[in-house]
């Protein structure tokens, strides 16, 4: 920031930086916000501070965008309905390398930077892992110099805030923009019309070609808001572009002309509803018309923007795949594929084969789930009604595709039926996953096991037809946020010991391995964990009024509440521990604090009941004086990126206990291990690869593997066999069923036990229970030996190199996108000359 065009004023560059920060902050307070020290609220101070930080990014941002324009590298478009960014202030300062400078500058003004870091609202524009992955990828792309753009929707309301009232989840709207969002810049000039409804008419041009006009539509404008995404320790600042819905003037006019002013304003409000709220369901599609319109809104605005940017420098759209790669984060943005075809054919008059070639070479699709109920399927009548031209295009894609299938596999009607883009049941539906596979040159899973499963099961027929399309990209997380920012003490200890190379090359953590024999390092490692646990204990006391023993084993399961993730199996273990203490009140038990956190989709009744059960079990156990601090159960409300950043550094044990074959990858598992927690988990998702990296001796694996789950399902699984043969398990289930934990309404939790005993226990909790409990006993035994525990924790952290999202992005760049890192050189001349118009 001490630009070479500005000779040092004070003779000390550090002092110059300080003065510049202070000046910038005070100017924003006064001139941007119109406040002085008497009238400024805490929000004002935060906003002035954020603007001062943003200013430091803007120079590099303009340089980066100008360099992209001049050098014209291939651009990467990461299209996602979700970006779970969390807070921005601290991460920006860390990436810019200005954390210490801003801390000192604020100090000199009498402010504590940490207060404002904490005060910032989360940008919660996502549900869970899928949205957080998109956020980690943006950080990695900027850090590694990949010319990447995130494209999404600027929801006015993000993921709901979760309150726990009388043990139940209560959803509160997340009005995150109320105190303004200082990071974004509105781009009034970047507007694209998005059409809905209407009809398609055919006509012939002078040469006799058939043309299709989509007319009588209701149009909405998509307006861009841009947020800078700074790389760590580089000049690159990329862009996240989020679309907001605006009504069109033309649209309003028809009502105004009828003299119906209120009707016109109402209609305007209705169209702007498209970007109003994030759908809060994770891993299960919401079959609502508004969601469908959101997906098309994102697809349409993004495709038009990609083509607009391409056309600034190129004429011939056949070169698009050389200059743009579009990565679809799940099928949510898969309408980009027919939209691209529509634009190429109807607007640019390309023939079908040319358009299809461009489209398939441009798009790549990432699958995120194999839960059959989570695969998106939109009713054909939605398309006929809302996107009539797109359904024609989808039918044409399907006809040509099925012809190819027929040629390749003659007479196999089963295959045709399974591979068709259209599901022909009483309600005909478009299978979005099939569309995404057919329209892309790459289909990837997000962990090795998951990719094998999609090749062998979900997309078996497609894999037979197009084996070269399928590849794996194991997920990762950014170590800048999940270690450097979230766990500064551990980051500092690592930095002091092996240097700071790990911030951009996480494999450097392997250098920690020999330190398990260094008693001084071990002692410091344990001290860091203890300090982090003390902080979380304080948070728990403040928010839950529960006094927990910071010396106890912090056993954490934090993630969306979902049956497949098996929070309920954890609860069965908790009650087992409780029963053992009650049966032997003077016995020796390794003290545990079981920490849960996570949101349930508002309409997911059984998941909400599981939250109630956790809290009810907690109420009984936490208030039983016989138990004391040997066992505590804590449910932390409102799981979010910010809360996650407090939990991971304090965790001893990471619960990754999904039924094998159901969790595509998981990324929480990686955050825990990086922060020095040991994992108890099934051989599912990325747990398998974590085991490979840290060693079988340094992870607690239990339960059936994916093949055994499949076998047992095929043979016929009877949960009652396990119930009747295991007295401890039987007792736990009977207690829940009989209302032990909720005497006021003894039937409250019956549906939970019913789902296990009478509805087939779909996720096979009872089959894995005994193995889980036995494995937890091993965990407790190891925890008695704090040295051994710390050893394994260090080896876990040391083995996390593979799980940096930098590695993941490097693989996407090389194997899917075919892009090279691009270096942005700072522009050294005094910038203002470029800003002032000629
Ligand atoms: C990492 C993360 C997730 C994903 O967690 P999993 O355990 O992989 O399901 C979800 N929510 C938040 C806030 C996260 O940070």
GROMACS .gro file of C-alpha atoms in nm, residues 436-813:
model
  378
  436UNK     CA    1  -2.604  -3.206  -1.651
  437UNK     CA    2  -2.414  -3.526  -1.742
  438UNK     CA    3  -2.520  -3.520  -2.106
  439UNK     CA    4  -2.443  -3.148  -2.146
  440UNK     CA    5  -2.094  -3.153  -1.987
  441UNK     CA    6  -1.751  -3.283  -2.085
  442UNK     CA    7  -1.664  -3.358  -1.721
  443UNK     CA    8  -1.860  -3.509  -1.434
  444UNK     CA    9  -1.689  -3.528  -1.100
  445UNK     CA   10  -1.759  -3.667  -0.757
  446UNK     CA   11  -1.616  -3.500  -0.448
  447UNK     CA   12  -1.427  -3.787  -0.281
  448UNK     CA   13  -1.276  -4.111  -0.413
  449UNK     CA   14  -1.549  -4.336  -0.271
  450UNK     CA   15  -1.823  -4.103  -0.388
  451UNK     CA   16  -1.686  -4.100  -0.742
  452UNK     CA   17  -1.675  -4.480  -0.744
  453UNK     CA   18  -2.035  -4.490  -0.625
  454UNK     CA   19  -2.161  -4.254  -0.893
  455UNK     CA   20  -1.977  -4.457  -1.158
  456UNK     CA   21  -2.117  -4.787  -1.032
  457UNK     CA   22  -2.464  -4.684  -0.925
  458UNK     CA   23  -2.616  -4.339  -0.980
  459UNK     CA   24  -2.464  -4.284  -1.325
  460UNK     CA   25  -2.374  -4.643  -1.414
  461UNK     CA   26  -2.530  -4.628  -1.761
  462UNK     CA   27  -2.368  -4.293  -1.832
  463UNK     CA   28  -2.030  -4.421  -1.719
  464UNK     CA   29  -2.061  -4.711  -1.963
  465UNK     CA   30  -2.139  -4.471  -2.241
  466UNK     CA   31  -1.894  -4.190  -2.154
  467UNK     CA   32  -1.625  -4.331  -1.922
  468UNK     CA   33  -1.382  -4.050  -2.012
  469UNK     CA   34  -1.613  -3.786  -1.864
  470UNK     CA   35  -1.597  -3.918  -1.510
  471UNK     CA   36  -1.333  -3.806  -1.263
  472UNK     CA   37  -1.278  -3.743  -0.894
  473UNK     CA   38  -1.194  -3.415  -0.723
  474UNK     CA   39  -1.172  -3.473  -0.350
  475UNK     CA   40  -1.300  -3.166  -0.167
  476UNK     CA   41  -1.078  -2.940   0.038
  477UNK     CA   42  -1.093  -2.640   0.269
  478UNK     CA   43  -0.894  -2.319   0.279
  479UNK     CA   44  -0.632  -2.320   0.552
  480UNK     CA   45  -0.634  -1.940   0.557
  481UNK     CA   46  -0.979  -1.929   0.712
  482UNK     CA   47  -0.991  -2.266   0.888
  483UNK     CA   48  -0.652  -2.251   1.056
  484UNK     CA   49  -0.486  -1.912   1.027
  485UNK     CA   50  -0.796  -1.705   1.111
  486UNK     CA   51  -0.997  -1.953   1.317
  487UNK     CA   52  -0.714  -2.085   1.533
  488UNK     CA   53  -0.448  -1.813   1.557
  489UNK     CA   54  -0.267  -1.973   1.851
  490UNK     CA   55  -0.219  -2.306   1.677
  491UNK     CA   56  -0.128  -2.126   1.355
  492UNK     CA   57   0.134  -1.924   1.540
  493UNK     CA   58   0.278  -2.230   1.713
  494UNK     CA   59   0.306  -2.407   1.377
  495UNK     CA   60   0.457  -2.097   1.215
  496UNK     CA   61   0.710  -2.053   1.494
  497UNK     CA   62   0.813  -2.415   1.457
  498UNK     CA   63   0.817  -2.492   1.083
  499UNK     CA   64   0.766  -2.149   0.926
  500UNK     CA   65   0.464  -2.015   0.744
  501UNK     CA   66   0.495  -2.199   0.412
  502UNK     CA   67   0.185  -2.404   0.505
  503UNK     CA   68  -0.040  -2.104   0.440
  504UNK     CA   69   0.004  -2.159   0.065
  505UNK     CA   70   0.138  -2.516   0.066
  506UNK     CA   71  -0.045  -2.721   0.323
  507UNK     CA   72   0.175  -3.027   0.258
  508UNK     CA   73   0.439  -2.838   0.457
  509UNK     CA   74   0.252  -2.960   0.766
  510UNK     CA   75   0.424  -3.297   0.726
  511UNK     CA   76   0.720  -3.124   0.889
  512UNK     CA   77   0.526  -3.144   1.215
  513UNK     CA   78   0.559  -3.523   1.225
  514UNK     CA   79   0.899  -3.542   1.396
  515UNK     CA   80   0.779  -3.293   1.658
  516UNK     CA   81   0.569  -3.558   1.831
  517UNK     CA   82   0.896  -3.650   2.002
  518UNK     CA   83   0.965  -3.294   2.112
  519UNK     CA   84   0.828  -3.251   2.466
  520UNK     CA   85   0.840  -2.870   2.450
  521UNK     CA   86   0.635  -2.864   2.130
  522UNK     CA   87   0.392  -3.119   2.273
  523UNK     CA   88   0.341  -2.909   2.584
  524UNK     CA   89   0.273  -2.598   2.378
  525UNK     CA   90   0.036  -2.790   2.151
  526UNK     CA   91  -0.162  -2.910   2.452
  527UNK     CA   92  -0.166  -2.560   2.597
  528UNK     CA   93  -0.310  -2.418   2.276
  529UNK     CA   94  -0.588  -2.675   2.274
  530UNK     CA   95  -0.660  -2.608   2.639
  531UNK     CA   96  -0.686  -2.233   2.584
  532UNK     CA   97  -0.922  -2.289   2.294
  533UNK     CA   98  -1.135  -2.521   2.507
  534UNK     CA   99  -1.148  -2.263   2.786
  535UNK     CA  100  -1.277  -2.008   2.536
  536UNK     CA  101  -1.547  -2.242   2.408
  537UNK     CA  102  -1.641  -2.333   2.767
  538UNK     CA  103  -1.691  -1.963   2.832
  539UNK     CA  104  -1.911  -1.936   2.522
  540UNK     CA  105  -2.116  -2.236   2.637
  541UNK     CA  106  -2.161  -2.085   2.983
  542UNK     CA  107  -2.273  -1.755   2.832
  543UNK     CA  108  -2.512  -1.898   2.574
  544UNK     CA  109  -2.636  -2.222   2.730
  545UNK     CA  110  -2.583  -2.153   3.102
  546UNK     CA  111  -2.405  -2.487   3.129
  547UNK     CA  112  -2.079  -2.511   3.319
  548UNK     CA  113  -1.861  -2.760   3.135
  549UNK     CA  114  -1.533  -2.909   3.246
  550UNK     CA  115  -1.262  -2.787   3.008
  551UNK     CA  116  -1.058  -3.089   3.111
  552UNK     CA  117  -1.323  -3.324   2.976
  553UNK     CA  118  -1.310  -3.471   2.626
  554UNK     CA  119  -1.483  -3.226   2.388
  555UNK     CA  120  -1.675  -3.461   2.162
  556UNK     CA  121  -1.826  -3.261   1.873
  557UNK     CA  122  -2.080  -3.329   1.604
  558UNK     CA  123  -2.153  -3.008   1.417
  559UNK     CA  124  -2.319  -3.013   1.074
  560UNK     CA  125  -2.669  -2.996   0.924
  561UNK     CA  126  -2.912  -3.216   1.114
  562UNK     CA  127  -2.999  -3.500   0.878
  563UNK     CA  128  -3.094  -3.863   0.936
  564UNK     CA  129  -2.810  -3.987   0.713
  565UNK     CA  130  -2.554  -3.799   0.923
  566UNK     CA  131  -2.682  -3.996   1.224
  567UNK     CA  132  -2.681  -3.743   1.507
  568UNK     CA  133  -2.926  -3.994   1.655
  569UNK     CA  134  -2.657  -4.262   1.677
  570UNK     CA  135  -2.450  -4.016   1.879
  571UNK     CA  136  -2.752  -3.961   2.109
  572UNK     CA  137  -2.786  -4.336   2.158
  573UNK     CA  138  -2.422  -4.341   2.271
  574UNK     CA  139  -2.477  -4.046   2.507
  575UNK     CA  140  -2.769  -4.223   2.674
  576UNK     CA  141  -2.560  -4.540   2.697
  577UNK     CA  142  -2.289  -4.346   2.884
  578UNK     CA  143  -2.556  -4.198   3.111
  579UNK     CA  144  -2.696  -4.540   3.191
  580UNK     CA  145  -2.350  -4.671   3.270
  581UNK     CA  146  -2.285  -4.386   3.512
  582UNK     CA  147  -2.625  -4.436   3.674
  583UNK     CA  148  -2.558  -4.807   3.709
  584UNK     CA  149  -2.220  -4.744   3.867
  585UNK     CA  150  -2.236  -4.397   4.025
  586UNK     CA  151  -1.895  -4.422   4.188
  587UNK     CA  152  -1.724  -4.570   3.884
  588UNK     CA  153  -1.438  -4.413   3.698
  589UNK     CA  154  -1.549  -4.259   3.373
  590UNK     CA  155  -1.352  -4.047   3.133
  591UNK     CA  156  -1.537  -3.713   3.147
  592UNK     CA  157  -1.698  -3.601   2.824
  593UNK     CA  158  -1.873  -3.295   2.697
  594UNK     CA  159  -2.083  -3.384   2.394
  595UNK     CA  160  -2.134  -3.082   2.173
  596UNK     CA  161  -2.395  -3.071   1.899
  597UNK     CA  162  -2.471  -2.789   1.662
  598UNK     CA  163  -2.664  -2.772   1.336
  599UNK     CA  164  -2.978  -2.654   1.166
  600UNK     CA  165  -3.265  -2.870   1.046
  601UNK     CA  166  -3.461  -2.779   0.735
  602UNK     CA  167  -3.777  -2.609   0.864
  603UNK     CA  168  -4.003  -2.869   0.701
  604UNK     CA  169  -3.797  -3.173   0.807
  605UNK     CA  170  -4.005  -3.290   1.102
  606UNK     CA  171  -3.794  -3.583   1.218
  607UNK     CA  172  -3.473  -3.377   1.208
  608UNK     CA  173  -3.640  -3.112   1.424
  609UNK     CA  174  -3.753  -3.383   1.663
  610UNK     CA  175  -3.393  -3.504   1.688
  611UNK     CA  176  -3.292  -3.152   1.798
  612UNK     CA  177  -3.564  -3.168   2.062
  613UNK     CA  178  -3.440  -3.506   2.176
  614UNK     CA  179  -3.080  -3.384   2.209
  615UNK     CA  180  -3.198  -3.096   2.425
  616UNK     CA  181  -3.428  -3.314   2.632
  617UNK     CA  182  -3.153  -3.568   2.695
  618UNK     CA  183  -2.922  -3.279   2.783
  619UNK     CA  184  -3.174  -3.141   3.033
  620UNK     CA  185  -3.193  -3.471   3.218
  621UNK     CA  186  -2.821  -3.547   3.214
  622UNK     CA  187  -2.692  -3.196   3.283
  623UNK     CA  188  -2.918  -3.161   3.587
  624UNK     CA  189  -2.848  -3.502   3.739
  625UNK     CA  190  -2.620  -3.438   4.035
  626UNK     CA  191  -2.509  -3.801   4.035
  627UNK     CA  192  -2.356  -3.744   3.691
  628UNK     CA  193  -2.169  -3.426   3.778
  629UNK     CA  194  -1.917  -3.309   3.526
  630UNK     CA  195  -1.845  -3.656   3.397
  631UNK     CA  196  -2.103  -3.606   3.123
  632UNK     CA  197  -2.257  -3.293   2.977
  633UNK     CA  198  -2.462  -3.249   2.661
  634UNK     CA  199  -2.461  -2.913   2.487
  635UNK     CA  200  -2.658  -2.801   2.183
  636UNK     CA  201  -2.513  -2.477   2.047
  637UNK     CA  202  -2.778  -2.277   1.866
  638UNK     CA  203  -2.738  -2.127   1.519
  639UNK     CA  204  -2.456  -2.325   1.360
  640UNK     CA  205  -2.289  -2.098   1.105
  641UNK     CA  206  -1.942  -2.031   0.967
  642UNK     CA  207  -1.870  -1.801   1.263
  643UNK     CA  208  -1.980  -2.053   1.522
  644UNK     CA  209  -1.787  -2.325   1.336
  645UNK     CA  210  -1.475  -2.111   1.367
  646UNK     CA  211  -1.516  -2.120   1.745
  647UNK     CA  212  -1.591  -2.492   1.771
  648UNK     CA  213  -1.325  -2.657   1.552
  649UNK     CA  214  -1.023  -2.516   1.741
  650UNK     CA  215  -1.165  -2.644   2.071
  651UNK     CA  216  -1.256  -2.995   1.959
  652UNK     CA  217  -1.086  -3.311   2.081
  653UNK     CA  218  -1.306  -3.555   1.892
  654UNK     CA  219  -1.470  -3.512   1.552
  655UNK     CA  220  -1.786  -3.717   1.490
  656UNK     CA  221  -1.814  -3.823   1.122
  657UNK     CA  222  -2.056  -4.108   1.160
  658UNK     CA  223  -2.278  -4.111   0.849
  659UNK     CA  224  -2.393  -4.448   0.715
  660UNK     CA  225  -2.115  -4.562   0.482
  661UNK     CA  226  -2.199  -4.465   0.125
  662UNK     CA  227  -2.420  -4.166   0.210
  663UNK     CA  228  -2.190  -3.867   0.278
  664UNK     CA  229  -2.042  -3.760  -0.054
  665UNK     CA  230  -1.727  -3.611   0.101
  666UNK     CA  231  -1.775  -3.400   0.410
  667UNK     CA  232  -1.551  -3.104   0.477
  668UNK     CA  233  -1.621  -3.059   0.847
  669UNK     CA  234  -1.410  -3.373   0.894
  670UNK     CA  235  -1.113  -3.188   0.736
  671UNK     CA  236  -1.157  -2.871   0.945
  672UNK     CA  237  -1.157  -3.075   1.266
  673UNK     CA  238  -0.845  -3.274   1.184
  674UNK     CA  239  -0.659  -2.961   1.072
  675UNK     CA  240  -0.739  -2.809   1.410
  676UNK     CA  241  -0.601  -3.107   1.596
  677UNK     CA  242  -0.909  -3.319   1.668
  678UNK     CA  243  -0.911  -3.696   1.629
  679UNK     CA  244  -1.186  -3.845   1.414
  680UNK     CA  245  -1.430  -4.115   1.505
  681UNK     CA  246  -1.593  -4.210   1.180
  682UNK     CA  247  -1.723  -4.460   0.932
  683UNK     CA  248  -1.546  -4.548   0.609
  684UNK     CA  249  -1.747  -4.287   0.422
  685UNK     CA  250  -1.673  -3.990   0.197
  686UNK     CA  251  -1.341  -3.823   0.259
  687UNK     CA  252  -1.300  -4.001   0.596
  688UNK     CA  253  -1.138  -4.281   0.397
  689UNK     CA  254  -0.883  -4.047   0.246
  690UNK     CA  255  -0.822  -3.882   0.584
  691UNK     CA  256  -0.742  -4.227   0.721
  692UNK     CA  257  -0.501  -4.288   0.433
  693UNK     CA  258  -0.322  -3.961   0.506
  694UNK     CA  259  -0.301  -3.978   0.885
  695UNK     CA  260  -0.259  -4.353   0.918
  696UNK     CA  261  -0.499  -4.620   1.040
  697UNK     CA  262  -0.356  -4.596   1.392
  698UNK     CA  263  -0.446  -4.231   1.424
  699UNK     CA  264  -0.817  -4.245   1.352
  700UNK     CA  265  -1.109  -4.431   1.509
  701UNK     CA  266  -1.296  -4.627   1.243
  702UNK     CA  267  -1.608  -4.827   1.323
  703UNK     CA  268  -1.910  -4.982   1.159
  704UNK     CA  269  -1.994  -5.127   0.823
  705UNK     CA  270  -1.824  -5.010   0.507
  706UNK     CA  271  -2.025  -4.914   0.199
  707UNK     CA  272  -2.017  -5.267   0.052
  708UNK     CA  273  -2.133  -5.420   0.379
  709UNK     CA  274  -2.418  -5.169   0.399
  710UNK     CA  275  -2.522  -5.265   0.047
  711UNK     CA  276  -2.493  -5.637   0.123
  712UNK     CA  277  -2.698  -5.613   0.439
  713UNK     CA  278  -2.965  -5.415   0.254
  714UNK     CA  279  -2.978  -5.680  -0.015
  715UNK     CA  280  -2.992  -5.965   0.233
  716UNK     CA  281  -3.271  -5.792   0.423
  717UNK     CA  282  -3.196  -5.577   0.725
  718UNK     CA  283  -3.402  -5.628   1.037
  719UNK     CA  284  -3.324  -5.365   1.302
  720UNK     CA  285  -3.522  -5.562   1.561
  721UNK     CA  286  -3.256  -5.835   1.556
  722UNK     CA  287  -3.009  -5.585   1.700
  723UNK     CA  288  -3.263  -5.441   1.943
  724UNK     CA  289  -3.356  -5.774   2.096
  725UNK     CA  290  -2.999  -5.904   2.118
  726UNK     CA  291  -2.834  -5.601   2.277
  727UNK     CA  292  -2.971  -5.522   2.624
  728UNK     CA  293  -2.792  -5.189   2.649
  729UNK     CA  294  -2.933  -5.077   2.315
  730UNK     CA  295  -3.278  -5.206   2.407
  731UNK     CA  296  -3.275  -5.008   2.728
  732UNK     CA  297  -3.174  -4.686   2.551
  733UNK     CA  298  -3.451  -4.720   2.292
  734UNK     CA  299  -3.710  -4.813   2.552
  735UNK     CA  300  -3.621  -4.508   2.759
  736UNK     CA  301  -3.670  -4.279   2.459
  737UNK     CA  302  -3.991  -4.454   2.356
  738UNK     CA  303  -4.138  -4.449   2.705
  739UNK     CA  304  -4.080  -4.079   2.761
  740UNK     CA  305  -3.799  -4.097   3.016
  741UNK     CA  306  -3.651  -3.776   2.876
  742UNK     CA  307  -3.984  -3.593   2.846
  743UNK     CA  308  -4.229  -3.700   3.116
  744UNK     CA  309  -4.466  -3.411   3.032
  745UNK     CA  310  -4.544  -3.579   2.699
  746UNK     CA  311  -4.427  -3.935   2.702
  747UNK     CA  312  -4.514  -3.996   2.337
  748UNK     CA  313  -4.316  -3.701   2.206
  749UNK     CA  314  -4.016  -3.901   2.084
  750UNK     CA  315  -4.203  -4.214   1.981
  751UNK     CA  316  -4.174  -4.131   1.608
  752UNK     CA  317  -3.796  -4.148   1.644
  753UNK     CA  318  -3.796  -4.495   1.791
  754UNK     CA  319  -4.064  -4.594   1.539
  755UNK     CA  320  -3.841  -4.490   1.251
  756UNK     CA  321  -3.574  -4.723   1.388
  757UNK     CA  322  -3.778  -5.024   1.497
  758UNK     CA  323  -4.089  -5.013   1.281
  759UNK     CA  324  -3.992  -4.825   0.968
  760UNK     CA  325  -3.680  -5.014   0.874
  761UNK     CA  326  -3.407  -4.793   1.026
  762UNK     CA  327  -3.309  -4.678   0.679
  763UNK     CA  328  -2.966  -4.551   0.787
  764UNK     CA  329  -2.889  -4.865   0.988
  765UNK     CA  330  -2.808  -4.707   1.321
  766UNK     CA  331  -2.882  -5.024   1.511
  767UNK     CA  332  -2.649  -5.230   1.294
  768UNK     CA  333  -2.359  -4.996   1.372
  769UNK     CA  334  -2.446  -4.924   1.736
  770UNK     CA  335  -2.236  -5.192   1.907
  771UNK     CA  336  -1.932  -5.118   1.697
  772UNK     CA  337  -1.972  -4.745   1.761
  773UNK     CA  338  -1.999  -4.786   2.139
  774UNK     CA  339  -1.696  -5.016   2.147
  775UNK     CA  340  -1.497  -4.768   1.940
  776UNK     CA  341  -1.597  -4.487   2.177
  777UNK     CA  342  -1.454  -4.696   2.463
  778UNK     CA  343  -1.123  -4.700   2.280
  779UNK     CA  344  -1.149  -4.323   2.242
  780UNK     CA  345  -1.198  -4.281   2.616
  781UNK     CA  346  -0.908  -4.512   2.694
  782UNK     CA  347  -0.676  -4.316   2.471
  783UNK     CA  348  -0.788  -3.986   2.622
  784UNK     CA  349  -0.660  -4.105   2.959
  785UNK     CA  350  -0.311  -4.089   2.809
  786UNK     CA  351  -0.290  -3.722   2.718
  787UNK     CA  352   0.056  -3.760   2.563
  788UNK     CA  353  -0.056  -4.030   2.324
  789UNK     CA  354  -0.367  -3.830   2.244
  790UNK     CA  355  -0.167  -3.517   2.162
  791UNK     CA  356   0.073  -3.725   1.951
  792UNK     CA  357  -0.210  -3.850   1.736
  793UNK     CA  358  -0.367  -3.505   1.718
  794UNK     CA  359  -0.041  -3.360   1.586
  795UNK     CA  360  -0.013  -3.642   1.334
  796UNK     CA  361  -0.366  -3.566   1.219
  797UNK     CA  362  -0.284  -3.202   1.162
  798UNK     CA  363   0.043  -3.301   0.994
  799UNK     CA  364  -0.147  -3.524   0.750
  800UNK     CA  365  -0.391  -3.260   0.627
  801UNK     CA  366  -0.184  -3.137   0.330
  802UNK     CA  367  -0.407  -3.312   0.079
  803UNK     CA  368  -0.721  -3.143   0.211
  804UNK     CA  369  -0.635  -2.788   0.119
  805UNK     CA  370  -0.882  -2.651  -0.135
  806UNK     CA  371  -0.566  -2.524  -0.311
  807UNK     CA  372  -0.491  -2.885  -0.405
  808UNK     CA  373  -0.850  -2.938  -0.515
  809UNK     CA  374  -0.847  -2.623  -0.729
  810UNK     CA  375  -0.510  -2.717  -0.881
  811UNK     CA  376  -0.669  -3.047  -0.993
  812UNK     CA  377  -0.978  -2.878  -1.139
  813UNK     CA  378  -0.750  -2.630  -1.318
   0.00000   0.00000   0.00000
